[in-house]
Structure formats: structure tokens, C-alpha cells
CSV table of C-alpha atoms in Angstrom, one decimal:
chain,number,residue,atom,x,y,z
A,29,MET,CA,4.9,-23.0,-8.9
A,30,ALA,CA,5.6,-23.8,-5.2
A,31,VAL,CA,7.1,-21.1,-3.0
A,32,ASP,CA,10.1,-22.3,-1.1
A,33,GLU,CA,10.4,-22.1,2.7
A,34,ALA,CA,13.0,-19.3,2.6
A,35,THR,CA,10.7,-17.1,0.6
A,36,LYS,CA,7.8,-17.9,3.0
A,37,LYS,CA,10.0,-16.9,5.9
A,38,GLN,CA,11.1,-13.7,4.2
A,39,ASP,CA,7.4,-12.8,3.5
A,40,GLU,CA,6.6,-13.3,7.1
A,41,LEU,CA,9.5,-11.1,8.3
A,42,GLU,CA,8.5,-8.4,5.8
A,43,LEU,CA,4.9,-8.5,6.7
A,44,TYR,CA,5.8,-7.6,10.3
A,45,GLN,CA,7.5,-4.4,8.9
A,46,ILE,CA,4.1,-3.0,7.8
A,47,ASP,CA,3.0,-0.2,10.1
A,48,ASP,CA,-0.4,-1.5,11.3
A,49,LYS,CA,-1.2,1.9,12.9
A,50,ALA,CA,-0.7,3.7,9.5
A,51,ILE,CA,-3.4,1.7,7.6
A,52,ILE,CA,-6.6,3.5,8.7
A,53,PRO,CA,-5.0,7.0,8.5
A,54,PHE,CA,-3.7,6.1,5.1
A,55,PHE,CA,-7.2,5.3,3.8
A,56,GLU,CA,-8.7,8.3,5.7
A,57,SER,CA,-6.2,10.6,3.9
A,58,HIS,CA,-7.1,9.0,0.5
A,59,VAL,CA,-10.8,8.6,1.1
A,60,GLU,CA,-11.9,10.7,-1.8
A,61,GLU,CA,-9.6,9.0,-4.3
A,62,LEU,CA,-10.7,5.6,-2.8
A,63,ARG,CA,-14.4,6.6,-3.2
A,64,LYS,CA,-13.9,7.6,-6.8
A,65,PHE,CA,-11.8,4.5,-7.5
A,66,ILE,CA,-14.6,2.2,-6.2
A,67,HIS,CA,-17.3,4.2,-7.9
A,68,ASP,CA,-15.5,3.9,-11.3
A,69,ARG,CA,-15.2,0.2,-10.8
A,70,GLU,CA,-18.6,-0.7,-9.4
A,71,TRP,CA,-19.4,-2.7,-12.5
A,72,GLN,CA,-16.8,-5.2,-11.3
A,73,HIS,CA,-18.9,-6.1,-8.3
A,74,LEU,CA,-15.9,-6.8,-6.1
A,75,SER,CA,-15.7,-7.0,-2.3
A,76,LEU,CA,-14.4,-4.0,-0.5
A,77,LEU,CA,-11.2,-5.9,0.3
A,78,GLU,CA,-10.5,-6.5,-3.4
A,79,TYR,CA,-11.2,-2.8,-4.2
A,80,LEU,CA,-8.7,-1.9,-1.5
A,81,LYS,CA,-6.1,-4.2,-3.0
A,82,GLN,CA,-6.7,-2.8,-6.5
A,83,PHE,CA,-6.4,0.7,-5.1
A,84,ILE,CA,-3.0,0.0,-3.5
A,85,ARG,CA,-1.7,-1.8,-6.6
A,86,THR,CA,-2.9,1.0,-8.9
A,87,TYR,CA,-1.5,3.9,-6.9
A,88,LYS,CA,1.5,2.0,-5.5
A,89,LEU,CA,1.4,4.0,-2.3
A,90,PRO,CA,3.0,2.7,0.9
A,91,PHE,CA,0.8,2.9,4.0
A,92,ASN,CA,3.7,4.7,5.8
A,93,MET,CA,6.0,6.5,3.4
A,94,GLN,CA,8.5,7.4,6.1
A,95,ARG,CA,8.9,3.8,7.1
A,96,TYR,CA,9.0,2.7,3.5
A,97,MET,CA,11.9,5.1,2.8
A,98,SER,CA,13.7,3.9,5.9
A,99,VAL,CA,13.5,0.3,4.8
A,100,GLN,CA,14.6,1.2,1.3
A,101,THR,CA,17.5,3.1,2.8
A,102,THR,CA,18.5,0.0,4.7
A,103,TYR,CA,18.4,-2.0,1.5
A,104,ILE,CA,20.6,0.6,-0.2
A,105,LYS,CA,23.1,0.6,2.6
A,106,GLN,CA,23.3,-3.2,2.5
A,107,MET,CA,24.0,-3.1,-1.2
A,108,LEU,CA,26.6,-0.3,-0.8
A,109,GLN,CA,28.5,-2.3,1.7
A,110,GLU,CA,29.2,-4.8,-1.0
A,111,ARG,CA,30.5,-2.2,-3.4
A,112,VAL,CA,33.6,0.0,-3.3
A,113,GLN,CA,32.7,2.3,-6.2
A,114,ASP,CA,31.6,6.0,-5.8
A,115,ARG,CA,28.7,6.2,-3.3
A,116,GLN,CA,26.5,8.5,-5.4
A,117,ILE,CA,26.9,6.3,-8.5
A,118,ALA,CA,26.1,3.2,-6.5
A,119,VAL,CA,23.0,4.8,-5.0
A,120,SER,CA,21.8,5.9,-8.5
A,121,HIS,CA,22.5,2.4,-9.9
A,122,TRP,CA,20.6,0.8,-7.0
A,123,ILE,CA,17.6,3.0,-7.6
A,124,GLN,CA,17.6,2.2,-11.3
A,125,GLU,CA,18.0,-1.5,-10.7
A,126,HIS,CA,16.0,-2.2,-7.6
A,127,ALA,CA,13.7,0.6,-6.5
A,128,GLY,CA,10.8,-0.5,-8.8
A,129,ARG,CA,11.0,-4.1,-7.6
A,130,HIS,CA,11.3,-3.0,-4.0
A,131,ARG,CA,8.2,-0.8,-4.3
A,132,ASN,CA,6.2,-3.6,-6.1
A,133,ARG,CA,7.2,-6.1,-3.4
A,134,MET,CA,6.1,-3.7,-0.7
A,135,ILE,CA,2.8,-3.1,-2.4
A,136,GLN,CA,2.2,-6.8,-2.7
A,137,LEU,CA,3.0,-7.3,1.0
A,138,GLN,CA,0.5,-4.6,1.9
A,139,CYS,CA,-2.1,-6.5,0.0
A,140,LEU,CA,-1.3,-9.7,1.8
A,141,TYR,CA,-1.4,-7.8,5.1
A,142,LEU,CA,-4.9,-6.6,4.2
A,143,ASP,CA,-6.0,-10.2,4.0
A,144,ARG,CA,-4.8,-10.8,7.5
A,145,ILE,CA,-6.6,-7.8,9.1
A,146,LYS,CA,-9.7,-7.7,6.9
A,147,ASP,CA,-12.1,-8.5,9.7
A,148,ARG,CA,-11.2,-5.4,11.7
A,149,LEU,CA,-10.2,-3.2,8.8
A,150,LEU,CA,-13.2,-3.5,6.4
A,151,PRO,CA,-15.8,-2.2,8.9
A,152,GLU,CA,-13.7,0.9,9.6
A,153,ILE,CA,-13.0,1.6,5.9
A,154,GLN,CA,-16.7,1.1,5.2
A,155,LYS,CA,-17.6,3.8,7.9
A,156,ILE,CA,-15.0,6.2,6.4
A,157,LEU,CA,-16.4,5.8,2.9
A,158,GLU,CA,-20.0,6.2,4.2
A,159,LYS,CA,-19.1,9.3,6.1
A,160,ARG,CA,-17.5,10.8,3.0
A,161,ILE,CA,-20.5,10.0,0.8
A,162,GLU,CA,-22.8,11.5,3.4
A,163,ASN,CA,-20.7,14.7,3.5
A,164,LEU,CA,-20.8,15.0,-0.2
A,165,GLN,CA,-24.5,14.4,-0.3
A,166,SER,CA,-25.2,17.1,2.4
A,167,LYS,CA,-23.0,19.5,0.4
A,168,MET,CA,-25.1,18.7,-2.7
A,169,ASP,CA,-28.3,19.2,-0.8
A,170,GLU,CA,-27.1,22.6,0.5
A,171,ASN,CA,-26.4,23.7,-3.0
A,172,HIS,CA,-29.9,22.9,-4.3
């Protein structure tokens, strides 16, 4: 199925909303979960980029939660402007109807963004993982 031009333009606009500076700190703060995630799936023999995408899709975590919530709040406000019903009911309704799709869309955009920055991202993530494995190995060596 072909993607129309409006969708492509929307994707481009939303990709620029991703906080580039939050990506490395995101993976640093989740390095142990990422290491275990990759270890449990080594049999798949995927590239590091594909493991990163699977990790993001599995855990559905935005790179920058504060920015994600801000964008979501903007979407909610836009929807509320079109409604005259009670604000709290409208927010609750929006969350029930749209929050899951909004998060899934954001996660998909993050994966697309990883494709764009893979050349500079993957070496840094590889170093983070190697450092974590070295730290775990040295702890094991100390205990023996």
C-alpha cells in the first residue's frame, strides 16, 4: 500500500520532534535491560540496530518522557478545543480512544529515527554495552 504525500510530510514533521540528545542517555539508563534483552534473543542473529528497534517496540518507552507527555498534552488540547463537554470527561475519553495509538505512533517514529542516525548511534551503544559487560565480568571475577 502506497503512503500518501500528506502522511510522508506528517512523518517528517514528527521525526523532528524526537529529542536527539535524549537517545544515548535513554540507552545508558536502560543498559542492563538492553543487555539482557539482546542476550535473550542472541539466537535471532540480528544487527544491533534491529535489537534496538525491538527493544523500543517491546518496552514502548519514549526516549524523552517529558517531551512525549508535552506532545501528548498538545494533542489532547487540540482535541478538547473541538469539544464543549466537561473537560475531565473529554480528557478521559481522549486517553481511552487515542493514547495507545499515540504511543504506538511515537514508538514507530523512534524506530524510523534510529535508522537515520544508526551510523553515529550504533558505535556509542556498542561501547555502552561492552562497558556494562566488562563491569559485570569484573564483579564476577571479584566474587571468585
